[in-house]
Amino acid sequence: MSYEHIDVSRISGLTRELADDASACLRFIDDYIRGWEQRQARVAVAVDRPVIDDALAALLSLATSSAMIGADGLSTAAKSLYSESRQLGTVPARGADRLARIGIAVCDELRIATAGMRAVA
């Protein structure tokens, strides 16, 4: 199956990096999915506000963890929004909205992509 927002081969790669421990990989993905809403909320709260440190930290964390699971589009969007926000001194609403749309799609695709792994685990 092909996905628009994730590269499933990276999930296999992550499993290999975790000493071929599929359950550890699934825990990482589950933590990522559970943490998505909190990270996205930290960004959304900072829209058009002058204090953005927490949002910047959430964007960096999201960029790194998204790259690890093969969500390169979300990682790139988080990095771009981070740079733009630092430059503007606030988080632009359009960037936060775009990030939210991509993030929701990533989490949905991760649930589908890992269903087979869960059936075996």
mmCIF file of N, CA and C in Angstrom:
data_model
loop_
_atom_site.group_PDB
_atom_site.id
_atom_site.type_symbol
_atom_site.label_atom_id
_atom_site.label_comp_id
_atom_site.label_asym_id
_atom_site.label_seq_id
_atom_site.Cartn_x
_atom_site.Cartn_y
_atom_site.Cartn_z
ATOM 1 N N MET A 1 0.842 -1.179 0.000
ATOM 2 C CA MET A 1 0.000 0.000 0.000
ATOM 3 C C MET A 1 0.888 1.243 0.000
ATOM 4 N N SER A 2 0.449 2.243 -0.691
ATOM 5 C CA SER A 2 1.196 3.494 -0.784
ATOM 6 C C SER A 2 0.517 4.563 0.076
ATOM 7 N N TYR A 3 1.343 5.398 0.673
ATOM 8 C CA TYR A 3 0.831 6.454 1.537
ATOM 9 C C TYR A 3 1.326 7.806 1.047
ATOM 10 N N GLU A 4 0.520 8.819 1.258
ATOM 11 C CA GLU A 4 0.869 10.160 0.813
ATOM 12 C C GLU A 4 1.821 10.869 1.780
ATOM 13 N N HIS A 5 1.669 10.607 3.070
ATOM 14 C CA HIS A 5 2.386 11.391 4.069
ATOM 15 C C HIS A 5 3.472 10.652 4.843
ATOM 16 N N ILE A 6 3.565 9.354 4.679
ATOM 17 C CA ILE A 6 4.618 8.614 5.374
ATOM 18 C C ILE A 6 5.329 7.668 4.410
ATOM 19 N N ASP A 7 6.575 7.402 4.737
ATOM 20 C CA ASP A 7 7.378 6.420 4.007
ATOM 21 C C ASP A 7 7.468 5.192 4.909
ATOM 22 N N VAL A 8 6.670 4.174 4.599
ATOM 23 C CA VAL A 8 6.597 3.007 5.473
ATOM 24 C C VAL A 8 7.913 2.262 5.590
ATOM 25 N N SER A 9 8.778 2.399 4.632
ATOM 26 C CA SER A 9 10.071 1.721 4.748
ATOM 27 C C SER A 9 10.871 2.266 5.928
ATOM 28 N N ARG A 10 10.589 3.500 6.313
ATOM 29 C CA ARG A 10 11.281 4.083 7.461
ATOM 30 C C ARG A 10 10.827 3.433 8.763
ATOM 31 N N ILE A 11 9.601 2.951 8.791
ATOM 32 C CA ILE A 11 9.124 2.242 9.986
ATOM 33 C C ILE A 11 9.908 0.941 10.135
ATOM 34 N N SER A 12 10.119 0.252 9.021
ATOM 35 C CA SER A 12 10.934 -0.963 9.054
ATOM 36 C C SER A 12 12.355 -0.633 9.484
ATOM 37 N N GLY A 13 12.871 0.473 8.978
ATOM 38 C CA GLY A 13 14.215 0.909 9.357
ATOM 39 C C GLY A 13 14.309 1.228 10.835
ATOM 40 N N LEU A 14 13.284 1.874 11.361
ATOM 41 C CA LEU A 14 13.266 2.185 12.786
ATOM 42 C C LEU A 14 13.237 0.902 13.607
ATOM 43 N N THR A 15 12.468 -0.070 13.156
ATOM 44 C CA THR A 15 12.424 -1.354 13.853
ATOM 45 C C THR A 15 13.815 -1.982 13.888
ATOM 46 N N ARG A 16 14.526 -1.950 12.758
ATOM 47 C CA ARG A 16 15.895 -2.499 12.717
ATOM 48 C C ARG A 16 16.817 -1.739 13.669
ATOM 49 N N GLU A 17 16.672 -0.426 13.701
ATOM 50 C CA GLU A 17 17.503 0.389 14.600
ATOM 51 C C GLU A 17 17.238 0.065 16.062
ATOM 52 N N LEU A 18 16.054 -0.411 16.338
ATOM 53 C CA LEU A 18 15.684 -0.778 17.712
ATOM 54 C C LEU A 18 15.917 -2.266 17.960
ATOM 55 N N ALA A 19 16.981 -2.793 17.384
ATOM 56 C CA ALA A 19 17.383 -4.201 17.549
ATOM 57 C C ALA A 19 16.284 -5.159 17.113
ATOM 58 N N ASP A 20 15.615 -4.806 16.016
ATOM 59 C CA ASP A 20 14.517 -5.617 15.459
ATOM 60 C C ASP A 20 13.391 -5.867 16.462
ATOM 61 N N ASP A 21 13.191 -4.916 17.341
ATOM 62 C CA ASP A 21 12.139 -5.022 18.352
ATOM 63 C C ASP A 21 10.896 -4.279 17.853
ATOM 64 N N ALA A 22 9.994 -5.026 17.213
ATOM 65 C CA ALA A 22 8.781 -4.430 16.649
ATOM 66 C C ALA A 22 7.913 -3.785 17.726
ATOM 67 N N SER A 23 7.880 -4.378 18.910
ATOM 68 C CA SER A 23 7.046 -3.798 19.975
ATOM 69 C C SER A 23 7.602 -2.444 20.425
ATOM 70 N N ALA A 24 8.918 -2.288 20.437
ATOM 71 C CA ALA A 24 9.518 -0.999 20.787
ATOM 72 C C ALA A 24 9.192 0.039 19.714
ATOM 73 N N CYS A 25 9.225 -0.375 18.469
ATOM 74 C CA CYS A 25 8.879 0.527 17.373
ATOM 75 C C CYS A 25 7.413 0.958 17.482
ATOM 76 N N LEU A 26 6.539 0.015 17.764
ATOM 77 C CA LEU A 26 5.121 0.338 17.919
ATOM 78 C C LEU A 26 4.892 1.271 19.101
ATOM 79 N N ARG A 27 5.623 1.074 20.190
ATOM 80 C CA ARG A 27 5.500 1.986 21.336
ATOM 81 C C ARG A 27 5.919 3.398 20.934
ATOM 82 N N PHE A 28 7.010 3.509 20.179
ATOM 83 C CA PHE A 28 7.468 4.818 19.721
ATOM 84 C C PHE A 28 6.388 5.481 18.861
ATOM 85 N N ILE A 29 5.811 4.726 17.943
ATOM 86 C CA ILE A 29 4.769 5.260 17.068
ATOM 87 C C ILE A 29 3.529 5.627 17.870
ATOM 88 N N ASP A 30 3.153 4.784 18.819
ATOM 89 C CA ASP A 30 1.996 5.096 19.676
ATOM 90 C C ASP A 30 2.242 6.376 20.480
ATOM 91 N N ASP A 31 3.450 6.512 21.020
ATOM 92 C CA ASP A 31 3.793 7.739 21.761
ATOM 93 C C ASP A 31 3.742 8.950 20.837
ATOM 94 N N TYR A 32 4.205 8.778 19.615
ATOM 95 C CA TYR A 32 4.176 9.859 18.627
ATOM 96 C C TYR A 32 2.729 10.284 18.365
ATOM 97 N N ILE A 33 1.868 9.305 18.111
ATOM 98 C CA ILE A 33 0.459 9.605 17.818
ATOM 99 C C ILE A 33 -0.205 10.255 19.027
ATOM 100 N N ARG A 34 0.022 9.700 20.222
ATOM 101 C CA ARG A 34 -0.579 10.291 21.434
ATOM 102 C C ARG A 34 -0.057 11.708 21.672
ATOM 103 N N GLY A 35 1.208 11.937 21.378
ATOM 104 C CA GLY A 35 1.801 13.243 21.602
ATOM 105 C C GLY A 35 1.470 14.272 20.547
ATOM 106 N N TRP A 36 0.931 13.832 19.413
ATOM 107 C CA TRP A 36 0.630 14.751 18.323
ATOM 108 C C TRP A 36 -0.298 15.884 18.772
ATOM 109 N N GLU A 37 -1.389 15.550 19.406
ATOM 110 C CA GLU A 37 -2.366 16.579 19.789
ATOM 111 C C GLU A 37 -1.752 17.610 20.730
ATOM 112 N N GLN A 38 -0.951 17.165 21.671
ATOM 113 C CA GLN A 38 -0.322 18.107 22.595
ATOM 114 C C GLN A 38 0.662 19.013 21.857
ATOM 115 N N ARG A 39 1.465 18.450 20.990
ATOM 116 C CA ARG A 39 2.419 19.265 20.228
ATOM 117 C C ARG A 39 1.688 20.273 19.348
ATOM 118 N N GLN A 40 0.660 19.795 18.668
ATOM 119 C CA GLN A 40 -0.106 20.677 17.783
ATOM 120 C C GLN A 40 -0.772 21.789 18.596
ATOM 121 N N ALA A 41 -1.277 21.453 19.774
ATOM 122 C CA ALA A 41 -1.910 22.459 20.636
ATOM 123 C C ALA A 41 -0.900 23.506 21.096
ATOM 124 N N ARG A 42 0.316 23.082 21.388
ATOM 125 C CA ARG A 42 1.363 24.032 21.811
ATOM 126 C C ARG A 42 1.667 25.029 20.692
ATOM 127 N N VAL A 43 1.588 24.569 19.456
ATOM 128 C CA VAL A 43 1.802 25.463 18.311
ATOM 129 C C VAL A 43 0.583 26.365 18.130
ATOM 130 N N ALA A 44 -0.609 25.790 18.181
ATOM 131 C CA ALA A 44 -1.838 26.552 17.963
ATOM 132 C C ALA A 44 -2.020 27.662 18.995
ATOM 133 N N VAL A 45 -1.653 27.407 20.229
ATOM 134 C CA VAL A 45 -1.790 28.406 21.292
ATOM 135 C C VAL A 45 -0.923 29.638 21.013
ATOM 136 N N ALA A 46 0.171 29.437 20.312
ATOM 137 C CA ALA A 46 1.109 30.537 20.059
ATOM 138 C C ALA A 46 0.764 31.370 18.824
ATOM 139 N N VAL A 47 -0.269 30.975 18.090
ATOM 140 C CA VAL A 47 -0.636 31.723 16.881
ATOM 141 C C VAL A 47 -0.921 33.176 17.233
ATOM 142 N N ASP A 48 -0.231 34.048 16.516
ATOM 143 C CA ASP A 48 -0.400 35.502 16.664
ATOM 144 C C ASP A 48 -0.115 36.028 18.071
ATOM 145 N N ARG A 49 0.664 35.283 18.842
ATOM 146 C CA ARG A 49 1.051 35.738 20.178
ATOM 147 C C ARG A 49 2.540 36.013 20.205
ATOM 148 N N PRO A 50 2.979 36.906 21.085
ATOM 149 C CA PRO A 50 4.397 37.268 21.102
ATOM 150 C C PRO A 50 5.320 36.277 21.835
ATOM 151 N N VAL A 51 4.769 35.381 22.638
ATOM 152 C CA VAL A 51 5.585 34.408 23.359
ATOM 153 C C VAL A 51 5.428 33.064 22.655
ATOM 154 N N ILE A 52 6.520 32.617 22.024
ATOM 155 C CA ILE A 52 6.422 31.425 21.190
ATOM 156 C C ILE A 52 7.438 30.336 21.546
ATOM 157 N N ASP A 53 8.139 30.492 22.648
ATOM 158 C CA ASP A 53 9.192 29.528 23.000
ATOM 159 C C ASP A 53 8.683 28.094 23.080
ATOM 160 N N ASP A 54 7.537 27.889 23.702
ATOM 161 C CA ASP A 54 7.000 26.541 23.828
ATOM 162 C C ASP A 54 6.633 25.977 22.460
ATOM 163 N N ALA A 55 6.073 26.806 21.606
ATOM 164 C CA ALA A 55 5.725 26.369 20.247
ATOM 165 C C ALA A 55 6.978 26.005 19.459
ATOM 166 N N LEU A 56 8.029 26.795 19.612
ATOM 167 C CA LEU A 56 9.281 26.500 18.907
ATOM 168 C C LEU A 56 9.851 25.160 19.357
ATOM 169 N N ALA A 57 9.805 24.894 20.645
ATOM 170 C CA ALA A 57 10.291 23.607 21.171
ATOM 171 C C ALA A 57 9.449 22.452 20.615
ATOM 172 N N ALA A 58 8.136 22.648 20.558
ATOM 173 C CA ALA A 58 7.246 21.610 20.017
ATOM 174 C C ALA A 58 7.539 21.367 18.538
ATOM 175 N N LEU A 59 7.816 22.428 17.796
ATOM 176 C CA LEU A 59 8.114 22.283 16.369
ATOM 177 C C LEU A 59 9.421 21.524 16.146
ATOM 178 N N LEU A 60 10.430 21.811 16.942
ATOM 179 C CA LEU A 60 11.696 21.084 16.814
ATOM 180 C C LEU A 60 11.518 19.600 17.143
ATOM 181 N N SER A 61 10.795 19.323 18.204
ATOM 182 C CA SER A 61 10.531 17.942 18.603
ATOM 183 C C SER A 61 9.748 17.218 17.510
ATOM 184 N N LEU A 62 8.756 17.887 16.974
ATOM 185 C CA LEU A 62 7.933 17.306 15.919
ATOM 186 C C LEU A 62 8.752 17.054 14.658
ATOM 187 N N ALA A 63 9.622 17.978 14.308
ATOM 188 C CA ALA A 63 10.456 17.812 13.117
ATOM 189 C C ALA A 63 11.344 16.580 13.247
ATOM 190 N N THR A 64 11.948 16.410 14.401
ATOM 191 C CA THR A 64 12.867 15.288 14.619
ATOM 192 C C THR A 64 12.133 13.951 14.648
ATOM 193 N N SER A 65 11.090 13.867 15.439
ATOM 194 C CA SER A 65 10.381 12.589 15.567
ATOM 195 C C SER A 65 9.648 12.226 14.276
ATOM 196 N N SER A 66 9.167 13.217 13.547
ATOM 197 C CA SER A 66 8.495 12.936 12.274
ATOM 198 C C SER A 66 9.468 12.346 11.265
ATOM 199 N N ALA A 67 10.665 12.877 11.225
ATOM 200 C CA ALA A 67 11.680 12.336 10.319
ATOM 201 C C ALA A 67 12.005 10.887 10.677
ATOM 202 N N MET A 68 12.015 10.568 11.950
ATOM 203 C CA MET A 68 12.349 9.206 12.392
ATOM 204 C C MET A 68 11.329 8.175 11.915
ATOM 205 N N ILE A 69 10.064 8.585 11.795
ATOM 206 C CA ILE A 69 9.024 7.632 11.395
ATOM 207 C C ILE A 69 8.677 7.728 9.915
ATOM 208 N N GLY A 70 9.410 8.547 9.179
ATOM 209 C CA GLY A 70 9.181 8.629 7.740
ATOM 210 C C GLY A 70 8.132 9.631 7.319
ATOM 211 N N ALA A 71 7.798 10.565 8.190
ATOM 212 C CA ALA A 71 6.844 11.614 7.855
ATOM 213 C C ALA A 71 7.620 12.876 7.460
ATOM 214 N N ASP A 72 8.336 12.762 6.332
ATOM 215 C CA ASP A 72 9.228 13.840 5.925
ATOM 216 C C ASP A 72 8.507 15.137 5.593
ATOM 217 N N GLY A 73 7.306 15.034 5.036
ATOM 218 C CA GLY A 73 6.536 16.239 4.726
ATOM 219 C C GLY A 73 6.181 17.012 5.989
ATOM 220 N N LEU A 74 5.809 16.294 7.032
ATOM 221 C CA LEU A 74 5.487 16.942 8.300
ATOM 222 C C LEU A 74 6.752 17.501 8.947
ATOM 223 N N SER A 75 7.838 16.759 8.848
ATOM 224 C CA SER A 75 9.112 17.238 9.385
ATOM 225 C C SER A 75 9.523 18.541 8.704
ATOM 226 N N THR A 76 9.417 18.571 7.392
ATOM 227 C CA THR A 76 9.763 19.779 6.630
ATOM 228 C C THR A 76 8.833 20.934 6.984
ATOM 229 N N ALA A 77 7.538 20.654 7.107
ATOM 230 C CA ALA A 77 6.578 21.700 7.466
ATOM 231 C C ALA A 77 6.881 22.268 8.849
ATOM 232 N N ALA A 78 7.249 21.400 9.793
ATOM 233 C CA ALA A 78 7.581 21.850 11.151
ATOM 234 C C ALA A 78 8.844 22.710 11.140
ATOM 235 N N LYS A 79 9.850 22.289 10.375
ATOM 236 C CA LYS A 79 11.083 23.081 10.274
ATOM 237 C C LYS A 79 10.820 24.435 9.634
ATOM 238 N N SER A 80 10.026 24.457 8.589
ATOM 239 C CA SER A 80 9.701 25.716 7.906
ATOM 240 C C SER A 80 8.928 26.657 8.819
ATOM 241 N N LEU A 81 7.956 26.094 9.534
ATOM 242 C CA LEU A 81 7.173 26.920 10.441
ATOM 243 C C LEU A 81 8.044 27.433 11.589
ATOM 244 N N TYR A 82 8.953 26.606 12.040
ATOM 245 C CA TYR A 82 9.896 27.031 13.080
ATOM 246 C C TYR A 82 10.691 28.250 12.590
ATOM 247 N N SER A 83 11.268 28.137 11.415
ATOM 248 C CA SER A 83 12.082 29.239 10.868
ATOM 249 C C SER A 83 11.257 30.494 10.661
ATOM 250 N N GLU A 84 10.083 30.328 10.084
ATOM 251 C CA GLU A 84 9.217 31.484 9.826
ATOM 252 C C GLU A 84 8.778 32.134 11.145
ATOM 253 N N SER A 85 8.455 31.321 12.121
ATOM 254 C CA SER A 85 7.997 31.851 13.411
ATOM 255 C C SER A 85 9.108 32.618 14.121
ATOM 256 N N ARG A 86 10.314 32.065 14.078
ATOM 257 C CA ARG A 86 11.452 32.772 14.687
ATOM 258 C C ARG A 86 11.669 34.119 14.013
ATOM 259 N N GLN A 87 11.546 34.124 12.702
ATOM 260 C CA GLN A 87 11.760 35.362 11.955
ATOM 261 C C GLN A 87 10.667 36.390 12.249
ATOM 262 N N LEU A 88 9.425 35.946 12.315
ATOM 263 C CA LEU A 88 8.300 36.858 12.542
ATOM 264 C C LEU A 88 8.111 37.220 14.017
ATOM 265 N N GLY A 89 8.565 36.334 14.899
ATOM 266 C CA GLY A 89 8.339 36.541 16.324
ATOM 267 C C GLY A 89 6.972 36.085 16.780
ATOM 268 N N THR A 90 6.262 35.385 15.914
ATOM 269 C CA THR A 90 4.960 34.812 16.239
ATOM 270 C C THR A 90 4.704 33.647 15.284
ATOM 271 N N VAL A 91 3.771 32.801 15.622
ATOM 272 C CA VAL A 91 3.428 31.666 14.772
ATOM 273 C C VAL A 91 2.283 32.089 13.852
ATOM 274 N N PRO A 92 2.509 32.076 12.538
ATOM 275 C CA PRO A 92 1.440 32.463 11.620
ATOM 276 C C PRO A 92 0.337 31.403 11.558
ATOM 277 N N ALA A 93 -0.903 31.849 11.539
ATOM 278 C CA ALA A 93 -2.051 30.941 11.558
ATOM 279 C C ALA A 93 -2.044 29.994 10.364
ATOM 280 N N ARG A 94 -1.710 30.487 9.183
ATOM 281 C CA ARG A 94 -1.752 29.625 8.006
ATOM 282 C C ARG A 94 -0.754 28.474 8.122
ATOM 283 N N GLY A 95 0.394 28.743 8.707
ATOM 284 C CA GLY A 95 1.397 27.699 8.896
ATOM 285 C C GLY A 95 0.949 26.678 9.926
ATOM 286 N N ALA A 96 0.338 27.156 11.003
ATOM 287 C CA ALA A 96 -0.169 26.251 12.043
ATOM 288 C C ALA A 96 -1.299 25.383 11.500
ATOM 289 N N ASP A 97 -2.160 25.969 10.672
ATOM 290 C CA ASP A 97 -3.259 25.205 10.070
ATOM 291 C C ASP A 97 -2.727 24.129 9.119
ATOM 292 N N ARG A 98 -1.733 24.489 8.319
ATOM 293 C CA ARG A 98 -1.134 23.532 7.380
ATOM 294 C C ARG A 98 -0.491 22.385 8.159
ATOM 295 N N LEU A 99 0.232 22.721 9.211
ATOM 296 C CA LEU A 99 0.868 21.717 10.050
ATOM 297 C C LEU A 99 -0.181 20.766 10.624
ATOM 298 N N ALA A 100 -1.292 21.309 11.096
ATOM 299 C CA ALA A 100 -2.354 20.488 11.674
ATOM 300 C C ALA A 100 -2.938 19.524 10.645
ATOM 301 N N ARG A 101 -3.185 20.004 9.442
ATOM 302 C CA ARG A 101 -3.750 19.137 8.396
ATOM 303 C C ARG A 101 -2.806 17.976 8.076
ATOM 304 N N ILE A 102 -1.531 18.294 7.923
ATOM 305 C CA ILE A 102 -0.562 17.250 7.593
ATOM 306 C C ILE A 102 -0.422 16.274 8.769
ATOM 307 N N GLY A 103 -0.361 16.796 9.976
ATOM 308 C CA GLY A 103 -0.191 15.951 11.157
ATOM 309 C C GLY A 103 -1.329 14.977 11.363
ATOM 310 N N ILE A 104 -2.539 15.422 11.146
ATOM 311 C CA ILE A 104 -3.704 14.534 11.276
ATOM 312 C C ILE A 104 -3.613 13.406 10.251
ATOM 313 N N ALA A 105 -3.247 13.758 9.021
ATOM 314 C CA ALA A 105 -3.114 12.749 7.965
ATOM 315 C C ALA A 105 -1.997 11.754 8.301
ATOM 316 N N VAL A 106 -0.888 12.252 8.824
ATOM 317 C CA VAL A 106 0.231 11.383 9.208
ATOM 318 C C VAL A 106 -0.230 10.378 10.265
ATOM 319 N N CYS A 107 -0.901 10.849 11.296
ATOM 320 C CA CYS A 107 -1.358 9.954 12.370
ATOM 321 C C CYS A 107 -2.339 8.910 11.836
ATOM 322 N N ASP A 108 -3.241 9.322 10.958
ATOM 323 C CA ASP A 108 -4.181 8.365 10.357
ATOM 324 C C ASP A 108 -3.436 7.303 9.561
ATOM 325 N N GLU A 109 -2.468 7.732 8.757
ATOM 326 C CA GLU A 109 -1.702 6.784 7.946
ATOM 327 C C GLU A 109 -0.850 5.856 8.817
ATOM 328 N N LEU A 110 -0.295 6.384 9.896
ATOM 329 C CA LEU A 110 0.486 5.536 10.799
ATOM 330 C C LEU A 110 -0.375 4.439 11.417
ATOM 331 N N ARG A 111 -1.593 4.776 11.779
ATOM 332 C CA ARG A 111 -2.494 3.766 12.358
ATOM 333 C C ARG A 111 -2.758 2.646 11.348
ATOM 334 N N ILE A 112 -2.993 3.029 10.105
ATOM 335 C CA ILE A 112 -3.268 2.037 9.057
ATOM 336 C C ILE A 112 -2.009 1.218 8.771
ATOM 337 N N ALA A 113 -0.886 1.905 8.622
ATOM 338 C CA ALA A 113 0.368 1.233 8.251
ATOM 339 C C ALA A 113 0.859 0.257 9.307
ATOM 340 N N THR A 114 0.542 0.513 10.556
ATOM 341 C CA THR A 114 1.032 -0.366 11.629
ATOM 342 C C THR A 114 0.016 -1.434 12.044
ATOM 343 N N ALA A 115 -1.147 -1.431 11.431
ATOM 344 C CA ALA A 115 -2.169 -2.412 11.800
ATOM 345 C C ALA A 115 -1.659 -3.837 11.623
ATOM 346 N N GLY A 116 -0.957 -4.088 10.552
ATOM 347 C CA GLY A 116 -0.404 -5.421 10.327
ATOM 348 C C GLY A 116 0.620 -5.816 11.370
ATOM 349 N N MET A 117 1.464 -4.866 11.758
ATOM 350 C CA MET A 117 2.456 -5.125 12.799
ATOM 351 C C MET A 117 1.779 -5.458 14.114
ATOM 352 N N ARG A 118 0.681 -4.787 14.384
ATOM 353 C CA ARG A 118 -0.027 -4.996 15.643
ATOM 354 C C ARG A 118 -0.683 -6.381 15.684
ATOM 355 N N ALA A 119 -1.147 -6.833 14.542
ATOM 356 C CA ALA A 119 -1.802 -8.148 14.481
ATOM 357 C C ALA A 119 -0.800 -9.263 14.787
ATOM 358 N N VAL A 120 0.457 -9.053 14.421
ATOM 359 C CA VAL A 120 1.500 -10.054 14.640
ATOM 360 C C VAL A 120 2.085 -9.956 16.044
ATOM 361 N N ALA A 121 2.154 -8.721 16.565
ATOM 362 C CA ALA A 121 2.816 -8.480 17.864
ATOM 363 C C ALA A 121 2.068 -9.062 19.032
#
